[in-house]
Amino acid sequence: MQSFDDILKRVGNTPHISLSSPNERVVLFAKLEWFNPFGSLKDRAALWMIKDAENRGVLKRGQTVLIEPTSGNTGIALAGVARALGYAVELVVPARVSEETKALMRSLGASVLETEDDLCPRVGSGTDQCIALAKSIIKARPGKYVMLDQYSNEANFLAHYESTGPEIWSDLKDITHFIAGVGTGGTLTGVAAYLKKKNPNIKVIGVQPQKAHHIQGLRNLEESMVPELLRRRLDLIDEWIKISDKEAFEAVRFLAESKRLFVGPSSGAVYAAAQEVASRLGKGKLVLIFADDGRKFWSLYKQFKVFTREEFEYYRRNARYLPENILFQENIVLDRSAGRLC
Ligand SMILES: Cc1ncc(COP(=O)(O)O)c(C=O)c1O
């Protein structure tokens, strides 16, 4: 049993590990964001956005319902963090989100509403069903619901400017390149702004998936509009690299087979992009964000034949750096009154 306060204190301060590189003059480090209590980098954004809304007096514990359109990790993080702080959560998700992800949201106490959207909600297009549905629910019950809107919420940027960026700088210092995937752009712009303040020569590389992709959490900026949060600081991004589903899944398999790392698909995409960068550089120190681990992706990995069931279990069991976390314990019970998550 752990108290809610203990759980929320464990957001951030995730480890960095070194990875071998295809170029001996280039060193690679990965920041393992699945060490956050609810399993991804989104715990930071959820905590910062809720705390910011509380500070602005927008939320009332025990009364406000948080509603958010999301394709995965934000939903899980919001469900966990918001419940820990005393708010109910309703999540509007595209039906294509993996069954495991939806089950995790529900097991953390969130209500899950499904729409027929693409995997990543199309921000601002006006046709996006997740966003439209969330907005219509808010309109029907004024005063009851609050949508934090991770796509434009400055606290999402600040989460990474105030925590992820400083952690990277204090652990790794003289880095030359930072590489991360883009969903809302919170991670990429928050870390970029901090690192470039410390050393303006650091290059920031954003990773996008192909069109009609299957990489949960990432966004192709041609088929989906640029989120407001990213648009505000687009000039911080020095280069974009596009990765196909096939390249991302091959990297997921390679990391499991050769490094005993059991990663989610977006980490595969980031690793594939880093290989490209490392092989063309004379010298460098690259930091990669590994956003979540592979445990909630069995149905996806099965669909794309990344692993057989036996391989999936084998690599999961034998993985390095895969801590027990709240999400993957059996029978999670959230009991706010007892102040415990068991
Ligand atoms: C697995 C995964 N990788 C990367 C990202 C990108 O994060 P951001 O929204 O900060 O751009 C997300 C966002 O949800 C994610 O879920």
Short mmCIF file of C-alpha atoms and ligand atoms in Angstrom, two decimals:
data_model
loop_
_atom_site.label_atom_id
_atom_site.label_comp_id
_atom_site.label_asym_id
_atom_site.label_seq_id
_atom_site.Cartn_x
_atom_site.Cartn_y
_atom_site.Cartn_z
CA MET A 1 0.00 0.00 0.00
CA GLN A 2 1.25 3.44 -0.84
CA SER A 3 -0.24 6.80 0.08
CA PHE A 4 -1.34 9.13 -2.71
CA ASP A 5 1.24 11.67 -1.59
CA ASP A 6 4.00 9.09 -1.89
CA ILE A 7 2.85 8.21 -5.38
CA LEU A 8 2.74 11.79 -6.57
CA LYS A 9 6.21 12.43 -5.12
CA ARG A 10 7.49 9.74 -7.45
CA VAL A 11 6.57 11.71 -10.58
CA GLY A 12 9.80 12.69 -12.32
CA ASN A 13 13.47 12.01 -11.55
CA THR A 14 13.48 9.13 -14.02
CA PRO A 15 16.77 7.38 -14.82
CA HIS A 16 19.05 7.81 -17.84
CA ILE A 17 20.79 4.75 -19.25
CA SER A 18 23.52 4.56 -21.87
CA LEU A 19 22.93 2.66 -25.09
CA SER A 20 25.52 1.38 -27.54
CA SER A 21 25.72 3.39 -30.74
CA PRO A 22 26.34 2.49 -34.40
CA ASN A 23 29.11 5.14 -34.39
CA GLU A 24 31.79 4.84 -31.72
CA ARG A 25 32.30 8.61 -31.60
CA VAL A 26 28.65 9.16 -30.70
CA VAL A 27 27.20 8.25 -27.29
CA LEU A 28 23.50 7.65 -26.70
CA PHE A 29 21.47 7.99 -23.52
CA ALA A 30 17.80 7.12 -23.07
CA LYS A 31 15.61 8.69 -20.39
CA LEU A 32 13.26 5.96 -19.15
CA GLU A 33 9.96 7.72 -18.58
CA TRP A 34 8.10 4.53 -17.70
CA PHE A 35 9.65 4.87 -14.23
CA ASN A 36 6.95 7.45 -13.51
CA PRO A 37 4.27 6.00 -11.19
CA PHE A 38 1.57 5.66 -13.86
CA GLY A 39 4.02 4.44 -16.46
CA SER A 40 4.79 7.32 -18.84
CA LEU A 41 6.07 10.85 -19.39
CA LYS A 42 2.46 12.05 -19.18
CA ASP A 43 2.41 11.81 -15.39
CA ARG A 44 4.40 15.05 -15.42
CA ALA A 45 1.94 16.90 -17.66
CA ALA A 46 -1.08 15.59 -15.71
CA LEU A 47 0.37 16.65 -12.36
CA TRP A 48 1.45 20.10 -13.58
CA MET A 49 -1.87 20.82 -15.34
CA ILE A 50 -3.97 19.82 -12.33
CA LYS A 51 -1.81 21.74 -9.86
CA ASP A 52 -1.92 24.80 -12.11
CA ALA A 53 -5.73 24.63 -12.40
CA GLU A 54 -5.96 24.23 -8.61
CA ASN A 55 -3.74 27.28 -8.12
CA ARG A 56 -6.02 29.26 -10.45
CA GLY A 57 -9.04 28.14 -8.38
CA VAL A 58 -10.67 26.35 -11.31
CA LEU A 59 -11.09 22.95 -9.61
CA LYS A 60 -13.09 21.85 -6.60
CA ARG A 61 -11.96 18.59 -5.02
CA GLY A 62 -14.76 16.05 -4.71
CA GLN A 63 -16.97 18.03 -7.17
CA THR A 64 -15.19 18.81 -10.43
CA VAL A 65 -15.06 16.11 -13.11
CA LEU A 66 -12.02 16.30 -15.38
CA ILE A 67 -12.84 15.43 -18.97
CA GLU A 68 -10.13 15.06 -21.63
CA PRO A 69 -9.88 13.83 -25.22
CA THR A 70 -6.79 11.59 -25.29
CA SER A 71 -5.26 8.71 -27.19
CA GLY A 72 -3.62 6.98 -24.28
CA ASN A 73 -0.98 7.96 -21.79
CA THR A 74 -2.51 11.31 -20.84
CA GLY A 75 -5.70 9.46 -20.01
CA ILE A 76 -3.90 6.94 -17.82
CA ALA A 77 -1.85 9.66 -16.12
CA LEU A 78 -4.88 11.91 -15.57
CA ALA A 79 -6.92 9.00 -14.24
CA GLY A 80 -4.18 8.14 -11.74
CA VAL A 81 -3.09 11.64 -10.71
CA ALA A 82 -6.57 13.18 -10.66
CA ARG A 83 -8.05 10.35 -8.64
CA ALA A 84 -5.15 10.59 -6.22
CA LEU A 85 -6.00 14.27 -5.75
CA GLY A 86 -9.76 13.70 -5.40
CA TYR A 87 -11.25 14.34 -8.86
CA ALA A 88 -13.38 12.05 -11.01
CA VAL A 89 -12.17 11.61 -14.60
CA GLU A 90 -13.98 10.99 -17.90
CA LEU A 91 -11.84 10.21 -20.93
CA VAL A 92 -12.95 10.46 -24.55
CA VAL A 93 -10.76 8.17 -26.63
CA PRO A 94 -10.61 6.93 -30.23
CA ALA A 95 -11.91 3.33 -30.33
CA ARG A 96 -8.63 2.30 -32.04
CA VAL A 97 -6.66 2.88 -28.83
CA SER A 98 -5.40 -0.49 -27.58
CA GLU A 99 -7.76 -2.52 -25.38
CA GLU A 100 -5.06 -2.73 -22.72
CA THR A 101 -4.84 1.06 -22.56
CA LYS A 102 -8.61 1.42 -22.16
CA ALA A 103 -8.63 -1.31 -19.50
CA LEU A 104 -5.90 0.52 -17.56
CA MET A 105 -7.88 3.77 -17.69
CA ARG A 106 -10.94 1.98 -16.34
CA SER A 107 -8.96 0.14 -13.67
CA LEU A 108 -7.76 3.52 -12.40
CA GLY A 109 -11.39 4.57 -12.00
CA ALA A 110 -11.94 6.66 -15.14
CA SER A 111 -15.07 6.46 -17.31
CA VAL A 112 -14.08 5.83 -20.92
CA LEU A 113 -16.16 7.11 -23.87
CA GLU A 114 -15.17 5.91 -27.34
CA THR A 115 -15.37 7.64 -30.75
CA GLU A 116 -14.46 6.65 -34.29
CA ASP A 117 -11.51 9.03 -34.57
CA ASP A 118 -8.07 8.35 -35.93
CA LEU A 119 -5.57 7.26 -33.34
CA CYS A 120 -4.50 10.78 -32.49
CA PRO A 121 -7.24 13.39 -32.00
CA ARG A 122 -7.09 15.99 -34.80
CA VAL A 123 -6.59 19.17 -32.92
CA GLY A 124 -8.60 22.14 -34.00
CA SER A 125 -10.07 20.67 -37.15
CA GLY A 126 -13.59 20.99 -35.78
CA THR A 127 -14.42 17.53 -37.06
CA ASP A 128 -12.57 15.72 -34.34
CA GLN A 129 -15.08 13.56 -32.56
CA CYS A 130 -13.17 13.17 -29.29
CA ILE A 131 -12.82 16.90 -28.85
CA ALA A 132 -16.35 17.61 -30.10
CA LEU A 133 -17.86 15.04 -27.75
CA ALA A 134 -15.89 16.32 -24.75
CA LYS A 135 -16.99 19.89 -25.55
CA SER A 136 -20.64 18.95 -25.90
CA ILE A 137 -20.58 17.16 -22.53
CA ILE A 138 -19.04 20.23 -20.88
CA LYS A 139 -21.67 22.48 -22.49
CA ALA A 140 -24.53 20.30 -21.31
CA ARG A 141 -23.42 20.43 -17.65
CA PRO A 142 -21.87 23.87 -17.07
CA GLY A 143 -19.78 24.14 -13.91
CA LYS A 144 -19.38 20.40 -13.46
CA TYR A 145 -16.67 19.61 -15.99
CA VAL A 146 -13.22 21.04 -16.64
CA MET A 147 -11.14 20.17 -19.69
CA LEU A 148 -7.45 20.83 -19.08
CA ASP A 149 -6.70 20.65 -22.82
CA GLN A 150 -3.16 19.33 -23.02
CA TYR A 151 -2.86 20.65 -26.60
CA SER A 152 -2.82 24.27 -25.55
CA ASN A 153 -2.18 24.18 -21.81
CA GLU A 154 1.02 26.03 -20.94
CA ALA A 155 1.41 23.87 -17.80
CA ASN A 156 2.07 20.90 -20.10
CA PHE A 157 5.07 22.79 -21.52
CA LEU A 158 6.14 23.88 -18.02
CA ALA A 159 6.11 20.30 -16.71
CA HIS A 160 9.00 19.53 -19.02
CA TYR A 161 10.66 22.94 -18.76
CA GLU A 162 10.71 22.62 -14.96
CA SER A 163 11.35 18.90 -14.51
CA THR A 164 12.42 16.81 -17.55
CA GLY A 165 14.83 19.42 -18.94
CA PRO A 166 16.61 20.16 -15.63
CA GLU A 167 16.93 16.42 -14.88
CA ILE A 168 18.63 15.81 -18.25
CA TRP A 169 20.96 18.79 -17.81
CA SER A 170 22.00 17.93 -14.25
CA ASP A 171 22.63 14.23 -15.04
CA LEU A 172 24.21 14.48 -18.49
CA LYS A 173 25.47 18.04 -19.03
CA ASP A 174 27.45 18.35 -22.30
CA ILE A 175 24.85 16.85 -24.61
CA THR A 176 24.78 17.79 -28.30
CA HIS A 177 21.35 16.51 -29.42
CA PHE A 178 17.95 15.95 -27.85
CA ILE A 179 15.53 13.59 -29.64
CA ALA A 180 11.87 13.02 -28.72
CA GLY A 181 8.54 12.17 -30.33
CA VAL A 182 5.79 14.72 -30.76
CA GLY A 183 2.20 14.40 -29.56
CA THR A 184 1.17 17.72 -28.06
CA GLY A 185 4.75 19.01 -28.31
CA GLY A 186 4.92 19.56 -24.53
CA THR A 187 7.94 17.31 -24.04
CA LEU A 188 9.83 18.50 -27.10
CA THR A 189 9.35 22.23 -26.55
CA GLY A 190 9.64 22.14 -22.73
CA VAL A 191 12.93 20.27 -22.75
CA ALA A 192 14.21 22.20 -25.79
CA ALA A 193 13.56 25.57 -24.15
CA TYR A 194 15.40 24.54 -21.00
CA LEU A 195 18.38 22.92 -22.72
CA LYS A 196 18.82 25.75 -25.21
CA LYS A 197 18.80 28.24 -22.35
CA LYS A 198 21.74 26.30 -20.88
CA ASN A 199 23.49 25.81 -24.23
CA PRO A 200 22.01 27.34 -27.40
CA ASN A 201 24.12 24.98 -29.56
CA ILE A 202 22.18 21.89 -28.52
CA LYS A 203 20.21 20.56 -31.50
CA VAL A 204 16.61 19.48 -30.97
CA ILE A 205 15.15 16.78 -33.21
CA GLY A 206 11.43 15.98 -33.32
CA VAL A 207 10.23 12.54 -34.38
CA GLN A 208 7.00 12.15 -36.34
CA PRO A 209 5.32 8.92 -37.42
CA GLN A 210 4.23 8.19 -41.01
CA LYS A 211 0.72 9.13 -42.13
CA ALA A 212 -2.01 6.70 -40.95
CA HIS A 213 0.40 5.38 -38.34
CA HIS A 214 -0.04 3.03 -35.39
CA ILE A 215 2.29 4.71 -32.90
CA GLN A 216 0.10 5.59 -29.95
CA GLY A 217 0.90 9.05 -28.53
CA LEU A 218 2.67 10.44 -31.61
CA ARG A 219 1.33 12.73 -34.32
CA ASN A 220 1.99 13.16 -38.03
CA LEU A 221 1.84 16.90 -38.57
CA GLU A 222 0.76 16.70 -42.21
CA GLU A 223 -2.40 14.72 -41.60
CA SER A 224 -3.15 16.36 -38.26
CA MET A 225 -2.94 20.03 -37.38
CA VAL A 226 -0.02 21.43 -35.40
CA PRO A 227 -1.12 21.67 -31.75
CA GLU A 228 -1.25 25.19 -30.35
CA LEU A 229 1.35 24.28 -27.70
CA LEU A 230 3.85 23.24 -30.37
CA ARG A 231 2.99 26.13 -32.68
CA ARG A 232 4.02 28.63 -29.99
CA ARG A 233 7.60 27.38 -29.97
CA LEU A 234 8.10 25.65 -33.33
CA ASP A 235 11.32 27.61 -33.84
CA LEU A 236 13.00 25.57 -31.07
CA ILE A 237 12.93 22.45 -33.25
CA ASP A 238 16.01 22.22 -35.50
CA GLU A 239 15.03 19.13 -37.48
CA TRP A 240 12.18 16.68 -38.01
CA ILE A 241 12.67 12.99 -38.76
CA LYS A 242 9.85 10.82 -40.04
CA ILE A 243 9.75 7.16 -39.01
CA SER A 244 7.53 4.46 -40.52
CA ASP A 245 5.57 1.96 -38.44
CA LYS A 246 7.89 -0.74 -39.80
CA GLU A 247 11.05 1.07 -38.66
CA ALA A 248 9.55 1.73 -35.23
CA PHE A 249 8.46 -1.90 -34.74
CA GLU A 250 11.82 -3.23 -35.94
CA ALA A 251 13.51 -1.00 -33.37
CA VAL A 252 11.14 -2.27 -30.63
CA ARG A 253 12.17 -5.83 -31.48
CA PHE A 254 15.86 -4.95 -31.75
CA LEU A 255 15.84 -3.27 -28.32
CA ALA A 256 14.18 -6.31 -26.73
CA GLU A 257 16.49 -8.85 -28.42
CA SER A 258 19.79 -7.05 -28.14
CA LYS A 259 19.46 -4.68 -25.18
CA ARG A 260 16.82 -6.40 -23.03
CA LEU A 261 14.75 -3.21 -23.12
CA PHE A 262 10.98 -3.73 -23.42
CA VAL A 263 9.76 -0.48 -24.94
CA GLY A 264 6.53 0.98 -26.29
CA PRO A 265 6.24 1.85 -30.01
CA SER A 266 7.06 5.56 -29.65
CA SER A 267 10.41 4.67 -28.02
CA GLY A 268 11.07 2.41 -31.01
CA ALA A 269 10.42 5.36 -33.34
CA VAL A 270 12.74 7.62 -31.32
CA TYR A 271 15.48 4.98 -31.26
CA ALA A 272 15.20 4.48 -35.04
CA ALA A 273 15.56 8.25 -35.55
CA ALA A 274 18.58 8.33 -33.22
CA GLN A 275 20.31 5.62 -35.25
CA GLU A 276 19.94 7.80 -38.33
CA VAL A 277 21.37 10.84 -36.52
CA ALA A 278 24.22 8.90 -34.87
CA SER A 279 25.39 7.35 -38.11
CA ARG A 280 25.80 10.72 -39.85
CA LEU A 281 27.50 12.64 -37.00
CA GLY A 282 31.24 13.05 -36.54
CA LYS A 283 30.89 13.21 -32.79
CA GLY A 284 28.03 13.69 -30.35
CA LYS A 285 26.13 12.95 -27.16
CA LEU A 286 22.47 12.23 -27.84
CA VAL A 287 19.64 12.06 -25.32
CA LEU A 288 16.48 10.20 -26.27
CA ILE A 289 13.11 10.14 -24.54
CA PHE A 290 11.65 6.65 -24.08
CA ALA A 291 8.05 7.60 -23.23
CA ASP A 292 6.59 4.30 -22.04
CA ASP A 293 7.32 0.58 -21.89
CA GLY A 294 5.87 -2.26 -23.94
CA ARG A 295 3.61 -3.92 -21.39
CA LYS A 296 0.34 -2.37 -22.59
CA PHE A 297 0.97 -3.10 -26.28
CA TRP A 298 0.42 -6.83 -26.65
CA SER A 299 -2.56 -6.43 -29.02
CA LEU A 300 -0.61 -3.98 -31.22
CA TYR A 301 2.56 -6.09 -31.26
CA LYS A 302 0.46 -9.13 -32.10
CA GLN A 303 -1.31 -7.30 -34.96
CA PHE A 304 2.00 -6.21 -36.50
CA LYS A 305 3.79 -9.48 -35.73
CA VAL A 306 6.44 -7.76 -33.65
CA PHE A 307 6.42 -10.62 -31.13
CA THR A 308 4.69 -13.95 -30.70
CA ARG A 309 2.88 -14.33 -27.37
CA GLU A 310 5.79 -16.43 -26.06
CA GLU A 311 8.35 -13.83 -27.14
CA PHE A 312 6.30 -11.00 -25.64
CA GLU A 313 6.18 -12.79 -22.27
CA TYR A 314 9.84 -13.79 -22.48
CA TYR A 315 11.13 -10.31 -23.26
CA ARG A 316 8.85 -8.75 -20.67
CA ARG A 317 9.99 -11.16 -17.95
CA ASN A 318 13.67 -10.82 -18.82
CA ALA A 319 13.73 -7.08 -19.45
CA ARG A 320 16.17 -4.83 -17.62
CA TYR A 321 14.92 -1.58 -16.08
CA LEU A 322 11.28 -2.62 -15.93
CA PRO A 323 10.06 -1.78 -12.44
CA GLU A 324 6.91 -3.13 -10.90
CA ASN A 325 4.45 -0.30 -11.21
CA ILE A 326 0.97 0.42 -10.04
CA LEU A 327 -0.51 -0.15 -13.47
CA PHE A 328 0.52 -3.73 -13.80
CA GLN A 329 -0.44 -4.93 -10.36
CA GLU A 330 -3.52 -7.13 -10.27
CA ASN A 331 -6.80 -5.71 -8.98
CA ILE A 332 -5.98 -2.07 -8.46
CA VAL A 333 -8.35 -0.54 -5.93
CA LEU A 334 -8.59 3.20 -5.65
CA ASP A 335 -9.99 4.20 -2.34
CA ARG A 336 -9.74 7.92 -1.87
CA SER A 337 -11.25 7.90 1.60
CA ALA A 338 -8.58 5.54 2.85
CA GLY A 339 -5.94 7.73 1.20
CA ARG A 340 -4.35 4.67 -0.28
CA LEU A 341 -3.87 3.15 -3.70
CA CYS A 342 -3.69 -0.59 -3.25
C1 LIG B 1 4.02 7.14 -25.89
C2 LIG B 1 4.14 8.60 -26.10
N1 LIG B 1 5.26 9.09 -26.64
C3 LIG B 1 5.41 10.41 -26.85
C4 LIG B 1 4.42 11.30 -26.55
C5 LIG B 1 4.59 12.77 -26.87
O1 LIG B 1 4.46 13.60 -25.82
P1 LIG B 1 3.98 15.11 -25.95
O2 LIG B 1 2.50 15.13 -25.88
O3 LIG B 1 4.63 15.77 -24.79
O4 LIG B 1 4.46 15.64 -27.27
C6 LIG B 1 3.27 10.81 -26.00
C7 LIG B 1 2.18 11.68 -25.67
O5 LIG B 1 1.10 11.27 -25.32
C8 LIG B 1 3.13 9.43 -25.75
O6 LIG B 1 2.01 8.92 -25.21
#
